[in-house]
């Protein structure tokens, strides 16, 4: 369990984080406040993980990849610099069967998509 493991750190890049064995309550605010963070190589996830406040204030984040299934609500709207492959990774990892959850993308996501 990582809890809020990277919260407010000054890392600019984080390698692969394997959360596949975490429970629904295993993490909160994992990357919250990481304003210098630009790259997360990969997050391996399962659909039971609550992504509560994981990306709060991650304003520099450009690259992120997900492996596995996102089954809980995700708010990553602070990350307005996300690349098209990053956005595609997020959308591609969304559960096809879970209902009652939401995703909040950056306001720039549409422009990023259109320009790609």
XYZ file of C-alpha atoms in Angstrom:
116
model
C 0.000 0.000 0.000
C 1.408 3.386 -1.016
C -1.103 5.669 0.674
C -0.127 9.173 -0.376
C 3.382 7.938 -1.229
C 4.484 10.622 -3.708
C 2.323 13.482 -2.440
C 4.025 16.892 -2.769
C 7.288 15.348 -4.016
C 9.523 17.242 -6.453
C 10.131 14.287 -8.786
C 9.866 15.092 -12.474
C 9.664 11.458 -13.582
C 8.356 8.315 -11.914
C 8.888 4.872 -13.431
C 6.410 2.018 -13.376
C 4.106 1.784 -10.363
C 2.407 -1.593 -10.005
C -0.848 -1.179 -8.084
C -2.499 -4.287 -9.494
C -2.734 -6.021 -6.112
C -4.039 -2.980 -4.215
C -7.459 -2.947 -2.597
C -10.160 -0.339 -3.109
C -8.830 1.773 -0.245
C -5.118 1.252 -0.904
C -4.297 4.779 -1.991
C -5.455 8.351 -1.671
C -3.732 11.442 -3.083
C -0.938 9.285 -4.503
C 0.560 12.037 -6.709
C -1.358 14.991 -5.263
C 0.622 18.218 -5.204
C 3.377 16.913 -7.505
C 3.565 20.153 -9.452
C 6.951 19.322 -11.041
C 5.946 15.825 -12.194
C 6.096 15.528 -15.997
C 6.192 11.782 -16.679
C 4.771 8.643 -15.099
C 6.040 5.770 -17.220
C 3.231 3.367 -16.342
C 0.632 2.722 -13.674
C -0.565 -0.866 -13.516
C -4.032 -0.764 -12.007
C -7.078 -2.872 -11.253
C -10.688 -1.756 -11.473
C -11.230 -1.821 -7.686
C -8.702 0.908 -6.878
C -10.200 4.223 -5.801
C -8.285 7.004 -7.559
C -9.370 9.633 -5.050
C -7.357 12.849 -5.477
C -4.491 11.023 -7.198
C -3.663 13.860 -9.610
C -4.709 16.971 -7.678
C -2.503 19.903 -8.781
C -0.362 17.806 -11.181
C -0.135 20.794 -13.506
C 3.076 19.767 -15.293
C 2.094 16.196 -16.153
C 2.617 15.496 -19.866
C 3.018 11.730 -20.184
C 1.256 8.898 -18.381
C 0.347 5.352 -19.361
C -2.156 3.020 -17.739
C -2.184 -0.763 -17.913
C -5.188 -2.630 -16.601
C -8.692 -1.302 -16.000
C -9.838 1.978 -14.462
C -13.116 1.166 -12.730
C -13.480 4.093 -10.342
C -13.946 7.819 -10.918
C -10.879 9.695 -12.108
C -10.259 13.439 -12.026
C -7.139 14.496 -13.918
C -8.361 17.915 -15.079
C -5.362 19.748 -13.594
C -3.037 18.079 -16.123
C -3.654 20.364 -19.097
C -0.363 19.405 -20.809
C -1.212 15.719 -21.329
C -0.188 14.342 -24.724
C -2.579 12.599 -27.084
C -1.045 9.154 -26.311
C -1.555 9.871 -22.601
C -5.205 10.769 -23.101
C -5.662 7.701 -25.297
C -4.113 5.521 -22.592
C -6.553 6.867 -20.004
C -9.599 6.412 -22.221
C -8.415 2.980 -23.367
C -8.092 1.790 -19.765
C -11.620 2.802 -18.770
C -13.865 -0.092 -17.785
C -16.382 -1.094 -20.420
C -18.798 -2.510 -17.831
C -18.674 -0.322 -14.694
C -21.441 2.278 -14.329
C -22.026 5.207 -11.979
C -18.456 6.533 -12.155
C -17.061 9.609 -13.911
C -13.914 10.862 -15.576
C -12.878 14.505 -15.593
C -10.318 15.325 -18.276
C -8.474 18.623 -18.788
C -10.308 21.349 -20.702
C -7.472 21.090 -23.246
C -8.216 17.427 -24.064
C -10.489 18.237 -27.009
C -7.924 20.598 -28.585
C -5.173 18.002 -28.046
C -7.348 15.377 -29.729
C -8.282 17.649 -32.638
C -4.678 18.679 -33.318
C -3.518 15.046 -33.298
